[in-house]
Coordinates of C-alpha atoms and ligand atoms in Angstrom, one line a residue:
M28 CA 5.1 22.7 38.1
I29 CA 3.4 21.2 35.0
L30 CA 2.5 22.8 31.7
V31 CA -1.0 22.0 30.4
T32 CA -2.0 22.8 26.8
G33 CA -5.7 23.3 25.9
G34 CA -6.7 23.7 29.6
A35 CA -9.6 26.0 28.8
G36 CA -11.4 23.3 26.9
F37 CA -13.7 20.6 28.2
I38 CA -11.3 17.9 29.4
G39 CA -8.3 20.3 30.0
A40 CA -10.4 22.5 32.3
N41 CA -11.7 19.5 34.2
F42 CA -8.1 18.3 34.5
V43 CA -6.7 21.7 35.8
L44 CA -9.5 22.0 38.3
D45 CA -9.1 18.5 39.6
W46 CA -5.3 18.9 39.7
L47 CA -5.3 22.1 41.7
A48 CA -8.0 20.6 44.1
R49 CA -5.7 17.7 44.8
N50 CA -2.2 19.1 45.2
D51 CA -0.2 22.3 45.4
E52 CA 1.9 21.8 42.3
A53 CA 1.3 24.8 40.0
V54 CA 0.0 24.7 36.5
V55 CA 0.9 26.8 33.5
N56 CA -2.1 26.7 31.2
L57 CA -1.4 27.5 27.5
D58 CA -4.6 27.8 25.5
K59 CA -5.3 29.7 22.2
L60 CA -9.0 30.2 23.2
T61 CA -10.5 29.0 20.0
Y62 CA -14.3 28.8 20.0
A63 CA -13.9 25.7 22.2
G64 CA -11.8 27.4 24.9
N65 CA -13.7 29.1 27.6
R66 CA -12.0 30.8 30.5
E67 CA -15.3 30.7 32.4
N68 CA -14.6 27.0 32.9
L69 CA -11.6 28.1 35.0
A70 CA -13.5 30.6 37.1
A71 CA -12.7 28.7 40.3
V72 CA -9.0 29.1 39.8
M73 CA -8.9 32.5 38.1
D74 CA -7.3 34.2 41.1
D75 CA -5.3 31.2 42.3
P76 CA -1.6 32.0 42.2
R77 CA -0.9 28.3 41.4
H78 CA -2.7 28.7 38.0
V79 CA -0.9 30.8 35.3
F80 CA -3.1 31.2 32.3
V81 CA -1.4 32.1 29.0
Q82 CA -3.4 32.8 25.8
G83 CA -1.3 31.4 22.9
D84 CA -0.9 28.8 20.2
I85 CA 1.0 25.6 20.7
G86 CA 2.2 26.2 17.2
D87 CA 4.1 29.3 18.3
G88 CA 7.5 27.6 19.0
D89 CA 9.1 30.8 20.4
L90 CA 6.3 31.3 22.9
V91 CA 6.4 27.7 24.1
S92 CA 10.2 27.8 24.4
R93 CA 9.9 31.0 26.5
L94 CA 7.3 29.4 28.8
L95 CA 9.4 26.3 29.3
A96 CA 12.5 28.3 30.1
Q97 CA 10.6 30.6 32.4
H98 CA 8.5 28.0 34.3
R99 CA 10.8 24.9 34.0
P100 CA 7.9 22.4 34.2
R101 CA 8.6 18.7 35.0
A102 CA 5.9 17.6 32.6
I103 CA 3.8 18.7 29.7
I104 CA 0.2 17.4 29.5
H105 CA -0.9 18.0 25.9
F106 CA -4.7 18.4 25.5
A107 CA -4.8 21.2 22.9
A108 CA -6.5 20.1 19.7
E109 CA -9.3 20.7 17.3
S110 CA -11.6 18.0 18.6
H111 CA -15.0 17.9 16.8
V112 CA -15.4 15.3 14.0
D113 CA -18.2 17.2 12.2
R114 CA -16.1 20.4 12.0
S115 CA -13.2 18.4 10.6
I116 CA -15.4 17.2 7.8
H117 CA -16.4 20.8 6.9
G118 CA -12.9 22.2 7.2
A119 CA -9.8 20.1 7.9
E120 CA -7.2 22.9 7.8
A121 CA -7.3 23.9 11.5
F122 CA -7.1 20.2 12.4
I123 CA -3.9 19.8 10.4
Q124 CA -2.5 23.1 11.8
T125 CA -3.2 22.4 15.4
N126 CA -3.2 18.7 15.8
V127 CA -0.3 17.9 13.5
V128 CA 1.8 21.0 13.0
G129 CA 1.0 22.3 16.5
T130 CA 2.0 19.0 18.1
F131 CA 5.2 18.9 16.0
R132 CA 6.2 22.4 17.2
L133 CA 5.4 21.5 20.8
L134 CA 7.5 18.4 20.6
E135 CA 10.4 20.4 19.1
A136 CA 10.2 23.0 21.9
A137 CA 9.9 20.2 24.5
R138 CA 12.9 18.4 23.1
A139 CA 15.1 21.5 23.1
Y140 CA 14.1 22.2 26.7
W141 CA 14.5 18.6 27.8
V142 CA 18.0 18.3 26.2
G143 CA 19.1 21.3 28.4
L144 CA 18.0 19.7 31.7
D145 CA 20.4 17.9 34.0
A146 CA 20.4 14.1 34.0
A147 CA 18.0 13.7 37.0
E148 CA 15.5 16.2 35.6
Q149 CA 15.7 14.6 32.1
A150 CA 14.9 11.2 33.6
A151 CA 11.9 12.6 35.5
F152 CA 10.5 14.7 32.6
R153 CA 7.3 13.5 30.9
F154 CA 5.5 14.6 27.7
L155 CA 2.0 13.2 28.0
H156 CA 0.0 13.2 24.8
V157 CA -3.8 13.0 25.2
S158 CA -5.2 11.1 22.2
T159 CA -8.4 9.3 21.2
D160 CA -9.7 5.8 20.4
E161 CA -10.8 7.1 17.0
V162 CA -7.3 6.6 15.6
Y163 CA -8.1 2.8 15.5
G164 CA -11.1 3.3 13.1
S165 CA -14.4 1.4 13.3
L166 CA -15.2 -2.0 14.8
A167 CA -17.6 -4.7 13.4
P168 CA -20.3 -5.7 16.0
D169 CA -18.5 -8.9 16.9
E170 CA -14.9 -7.6 16.9
P171 CA -12.9 -7.4 20.1
A172 CA -12.4 -3.9 21.7
F173 CA -9.4 -1.8 20.7
A174 CA -6.2 -2.9 22.4
E175 CA -3.0 -0.8 22.3
T176 CA -1.7 -3.2 19.6
R177 CA -4.6 -2.5 17.2
R178 CA -3.7 -1.2 13.7
Y179 CA -4.3 2.5 13.1
E180 CA -7.1 3.0 10.6
P181 CA -8.4 6.6 11.1
N182 CA -11.4 7.5 9.0
S183 CA -12.2 11.2 9.5
P184 CA -9.9 14.2 9.0
Y185 CA -10.1 14.6 12.8
S186 CA -8.9 11.1 13.6
A187 CA -6.3 11.2 10.8
S188 CA -4.8 14.3 12.3
K189 CA -4.8 12.8 15.8
A190 CA -3.2 9.6 14.4
A191 CA -0.5 11.7 12.8
S192 CA 0.1 13.4 16.1
D193 CA 0.4 10.0 17.9
H194 CA 3.0 8.9 15.3
L195 CA 5.0 12.1 15.8
V196 CA 5.0 11.6 19.6
R197 CA 6.1 8.0 19.1
A198 CA 8.9 9.1 16.8
W199 CA 10.2 11.8 19.1
H200 CA 10.6 9.1 21.8
H201 CA 12.1 6.5 19.4
T202 CA 14.5 8.8 17.7
Y203 CA 15.4 11.5 20.3
G204 CA 14.6 9.6 23.6
L205 CA 12.0 12.2 24.7
P206 CA 10.1 10.5 27.6
V207 CA 6.6 10.5 26.1
L208 CA 3.4 8.8 27.2
T209 CA 0.3 8.5 25.1
T210 CA -3.2 7.8 26.2
N211 CA -6.0 6.9 23.8
C212 CA -9.4 7.5 25.4
S213 CA -13.0 6.9 24.4
N214 CA -15.8 9.4 24.5
N215 CA -15.8 11.7 27.5
Y216 CA -18.9 13.4 29.0
G217 CA -19.4 15.7 32.0
P218 CA -19.3 19.4 33.1
F219 CA -18.1 22.1 30.7
H220 CA -18.7 19.9 27.6
F221 CA -19.3 22.2 24.6
P222 CA -22.8 21.7 23.3
E223 CA -21.8 20.7 19.8
K224 CA -21.1 17.2 21.0
L225 CA -23.8 14.5 21.4
I226 CA -24.5 14.5 25.2
P227 CA -24.5 18.3 26.0
L228 CA -26.2 19.1 22.6
M229 CA -29.1 16.7 23.5
I230 CA -29.5 18.2 27.0
V231 CA -29.5 21.8 25.9
N232 CA -31.7 21.2 22.9
A233 CA -34.2 19.2 24.9
L234 CA -34.5 22.0 27.5
A235 CA -34.8 24.6 24.7
G236 CA -37.7 22.7 23.1
K237 CA -35.6 22.1 20.0
P238 CA -35.2 18.9 17.9
L239 CA -32.8 16.2 19.1
P240 CA -30.9 15.3 15.9
V241 CA -29.9 11.6 15.9
Y242 CA -27.6 10.8 12.9
G243 CA -28.8 8.0 10.7
D244 CA -30.4 5.0 12.6
G245 CA -28.7 6.0 15.9
L246 CA -27.3 2.5 16.4
Q247 CA -23.7 3.7 16.2
V248 CA -21.9 2.6 19.4
R249 CA -19.5 4.6 21.5
D250 CA -17.8 3.8 24.8
W251 CA -18.5 6.6 27.4
L252 CA -16.3 7.7 30.2
Y253 CA -17.1 10.3 32.8
V254 CA -14.5 13.1 32.4
S255 CA -13.1 13.0 36.0
D256 CA -12.3 9.3 35.4
H257 CA -10.3 10.4 32.3
C258 CA -8.5 13.0 34.5
S259 CA -7.6 10.3 37.1
A260 CA -6.3 8.0 34.4
I261 CA -4.0 10.8 33.1
R262 CA -2.7 11.5 36.6
R263 CA -2.0 7.9 37.1
V264 CA -0.2 7.5 33.7
L265 CA 1.8 10.6 34.5
E266 CA 2.8 9.2 37.8
A267 CA 3.6 5.6 36.9
G268 CA 3.4 5.1 33.1
V269 CA 6.5 3.8 31.4
P270 CA 8.0 6.3 28.8
G271 CA 7.3 5.2 25.3
E272 CA 4.2 3.2 26.3
V273 CA 0.6 3.7 25.1
Y274 CA -2.4 3.3 27.5
N275 CA -6.0 2.9 26.2
V276 CA -8.5 4.4 28.6
G277 CA -12.2 3.6 28.6
G278 CA -15.3 3.2 30.7
W279 CA -16.3 -0.5 29.9
N280 CA -19.5 1.2 28.8
E281 CA -20.5 0.6 25.2
R282 CA -23.9 2.1 24.2
P283 CA -25.7 2.9 21.0
N284 CA -26.3 6.6 20.5
I285 CA -30.1 6.2 20.6
D286 CA -29.9 4.6 24.1
I287 CA -27.8 7.6 25.3
V288 CA -30.5 10.0 24.0
H289 CA -33.3 8.0 25.6
T290 CA -31.4 8.0 28.9
I291 CA -31.0 11.8 28.8
C292 CA -34.7 12.2 28.0
A293 CA -35.7 9.9 30.9
L294 CA -33.5 11.9 33.3
L295 CA -34.9 15.2 32.1
D296 CA -38.5 13.8 32.3
E297 CA -37.7 13.1 36.0
L298 CA -35.6 16.1 37.0
Q299 CA -37.3 18.9 34.9
P300 CA -40.5 17.7 33.3
R301 CA -41.7 19.4 30.2
P302 CA -44.5 22.0 31.0
D303 CA -46.9 20.0 28.8
G304 CA -46.2 16.8 30.7
R305 CA -45.1 14.9 27.6
S306 CA -41.7 13.2 27.3
Y307 CA -38.6 14.9 25.8
R308 CA -38.4 11.8 23.6
E309 CA -41.0 13.4 21.4
Q310 CA -38.3 15.9 20.3
I311 CA -36.0 13.1 18.8
T312 CA -35.6 13.4 15.0
H313 CA -33.5 11.2 12.8
V314 CA -31.3 13.3 10.5
K315 CA -28.9 12.6 7.7
D316 CA -25.9 10.5 8.8
R317 CA -22.4 11.9 9.3
P318 CA -20.2 11.1 6.2
G319 CA -17.8 8.3 6.9
H320 CA -19.5 7.7 10.3
D321 CA -17.6 5.1 12.3
R322 CA -20.0 2.5 13.4
R323 CA -18.5 1.3 16.7
Y324 CA -15.7 2.1 19.1
A325 CA -14.9 0.0 22.2
I326 CA -11.8 0.2 24.4
D327 CA -10.0 -2.7 26.0
A328 CA -8.7 -0.9 29.1
R329 CA -7.0 -4.0 30.7
K330 CA -3.5 -2.8 30.2
I331 CA -3.9 0.4 32.3
E332 CA -5.8 -1.7 34.9
R333 CA -3.2 -4.4 35.0
E334 CA -0.1 -2.3 34.9
L335 CA -1.2 0.9 36.7
G336 CA -4.1 -0.2 38.7
W337 CA -6.6 2.3 37.2
R338 CA -10.3 1.7 36.8
P339 CA -13.1 4.2 36.3
A340 CA -14.9 5.2 39.5
E341 CA -18.2 6.3 37.9
T342 CA -20.7 4.0 36.3
F343 CA -22.7 5.5 33.3
E344 CA -25.8 5.8 35.5
T345 CA -24.0 7.9 38.2
G346 CA -22.0 9.9 35.6
I347 CA -24.9 10.8 33.3
R348 CA -27.1 11.8 36.3
K349 CA -24.4 14.1 37.5
T350 CA -23.9 15.5 34.0
V351 CA -27.6 16.3 33.4
R352 CA -27.8 17.8 36.9
W353 CA -24.8 20.0 36.1
Y354 CA -26.4 21.4 33.0
L355 CA -29.7 22.0 34.9
D356 CA -27.7 23.9 37.6
H357 CA -25.7 26.0 35.1
P358 CA -28.2 27.7 32.8
E359 CA -26.0 30.9 32.7
W360 CA -23.0 28.9 31.4
V361 CA -25.2 27.3 28.7
A362 CA -26.7 30.7 27.7
R363 CA -23.3 32.4 27.5
V364 CA -21.9 29.5 25.3
Q365 CA -24.9 29.6 23.1
S366 CA -24.9 33.4 22.7
G367 CA -21.1 33.6 22.2
A368 CA -20.9 35.8 25.3
Y369 CA -18.4 33.4 26.9
R370 CA -15.7 34.8 24.7
E371 CA -16.1 38.1 26.5
W372 CA -16.5 36.6 29.9
V373 CA -13.2 37.5 31.5
R374 CA -13.4 41.1 30.3
T375 CA -16.8 41.5 31.8
Q376 CA -16.1 39.6 35.0
Y377 CA -12.6 40.8 35.8
A378 CA -11.5 44.3 35.1
H379 CA -7.9 43.0 35.3
G380 CA -8.6 40.0 33.0
Ligands
NAD427 P1 -12.0 20.9 23.3 O1 -12.3 21.1 21.9 O2 -13.2 21.0 24.3 O3 -10.9 21.8 23.9 C1 -9.7 22.0 23.1 C2 -8.9 23.2 23.8 O4 -7.7 23.4 23.0 C3 -9.7 24.5 23.7 O5 -9.6 25.2 25.0 C4 -9.0 25.3 22.6 O6 -9.0 26.7 22.8 C5 -7.5 24.7 22.8 N1 -6.8 24.9 21.5 C6 -7.2 24.5 20.3 N2 -6.2 24.8 19.4 C7 -5.1 25.3 20.1 C8 -3.8 25.7 19.8 N3 -3.4 25.8 18.5 N4 -3.0 26.2 20.7 C9 -3.4 26.2 22.0 N5 -4.7 25.8 22.4 C10 -5.5 25.3 21.4 O7 -11.4 19.4 23.4 P2 -11.6 18.3 24.5 O8 -12.8 17.5 24.2 O9 -11.4 18.9 25.8 O10 -10.4 17.3 24.1 C11 -9.1 17.5 24.7 C12 -8.1 16.5 24.1 O11 -8.6 15.2 24.4 C13 -8.0 16.6 22.6 O12 -6.6 16.3 22.3 C14 -8.9 15.4 22.1 O13 -8.4 14.9 20.9 C15 -8.7 14.4 23.2 N6 -9.8 13.5 23.5 C16 -11.1 14.0 23.6 C17 -12.1 13.1 23.9 C18 -13.5 13.6 24.1 O14 -14.5 12.8 24.2 N7 -13.8 14.9 24.2 C19 -11.9 11.7 24.0 C20 -10.5 11.3 23.8 C21 -9.5 12.2 23.6
DAU428 O1 -14.0 8.7 20.8 C1 -13.4 9.8 21.3 C2 -13.9 11.0 20.5 O2 -15.2 11.3 21.0 C3 -13.0 12.2 20.7 O3 -11.7 12.0 20.2 C4 -13.6 13.5 20.0 O4 -12.8 14.6 20.3 C5 -15.0 13.7 20.6 O5 -15.6 14.7 19.9 C6 -15.8 12.4 20.4 O6 -16.1 12.1 19.0 P1 -17.5 11.6 18.5 O7 -17.6 11.9 17.0 O8 -17.7 10.2 18.9 O9 -18.4 12.6 19.4 P2 -19.8 13.4 19.1 O10 -20.3 13.8 20.4 O11 -19.6 14.4 18.0 O12 -20.7 12.2 18.5 C7 -21.0 11.0 19.3 C8 -21.9 10.1 18.5 O13 -23.2 10.8 18.4 C9 -21.4 9.9 17.1 O14 -21.8 8.6 16.7 C10 -22.2 10.9 16.3 C11 -23.5 11.0 17.0 N1 -24.2 12.3 16.9 C12 -23.5 13.4 17.3 C13 -24.1 14.7 17.2 C14 -23.3 15.9 17.5 C15 -25.5 12.4 16.6 O15 -26.2 11.4 16.4 N2 -26.1 13.6 16.6 C16 -25.4 14.8 16.9 O16 -26.0 15.9 16.8

């Protein structure tokens, strides 16, 4: 079995659902259920005996040690984090606690468990740390995309906390021999994405008739990867990645934010036209820029392709259409996230929850 942290969040939930749909290996899912954790994302596996959900903090070393001793996983896939840059600007404390201290405690519990395994189990064990391209800082328009050798230059409290966690993971391999793998991925999008992030926020605001707030000139560039492609990259790195190595993961899909918003508006104009027949584009408003806003990210994903044979399956056109469709098909999920009712979802859906 494997232990997943943060498996009730956006990427973690997609990963758990994809994992259990593909093989019979069980998952222990440790998630604190912060505002970003939503058990409703896991509704499809709620009664699946292969899925053991545990509400708890990665920073609780005793709890993690107990879970490791009880379930004896062959790998830990570490998604749990505070993940939103804007929130990190308003309050960095939780980012330091979870992303830095929490990762440290998880590494220590993993190391103690790993040391106690027999030689074959030790050799097979993996600690896969899910990180971000933001640790590399910001690119000038003509600079080459981020390769794994790029210098770390994190610019936000979020990216600094993720960079710190990457360094801890690296050190636990170098010093103690823990078999770690690190992935640094670009911007994900897809089902279950919390509507504080650009793509889901634009979709739900558009449908609600609200303004579409584009920061600054909207010409900041991100690389976008459909979430199931990120999940397949993680499975491939877990399967064939070399311990101690770092793999950058991206979609070969750099786009300015304003183009993303225009694409969403065009899809909504087609799939759910406004009652007045006008375009959703009319709701776009340019608002004050994010402080310290990184101008451009781009991922050079040639290493994972060359060494592990991974490439994304979705194009942006197929992925964004699926995503917009998913939000149109799940108005109840959106409503419960917006009202806060998702935090009560298990109690109201399952008497035994
Ligand atoms: P998310 O915010 O949607 O989910 C995070 C999950 O972690 C939530 O379920 C939350 O309850 C849980 N969590 C938070 N603190 C915890 C703690 N102390 N103990 C246990 N659980 C805790 O995040 P996401 O977008 O799914 O990102 C997952 C991981 O992928 C993060 O490490 C993030 O840095 C990384 N990442 C995200 C993206 C992206 O575009 N979203 C891109 C690259 C990397
Ligand atoms: O690059 C990977 C990172 O992508 C992950 O590590 C983070 O966890 C994830 O949140 C994401 O970070 P970003 O800051 O790039 O994502 P966000 O969706 O917040 O913003 C994307 C871009 O859109 C960014 O340039 C800011 C801009 N933006 C965002 C919001 C929420 C807007 O213009 N308006 C908005 O309302």
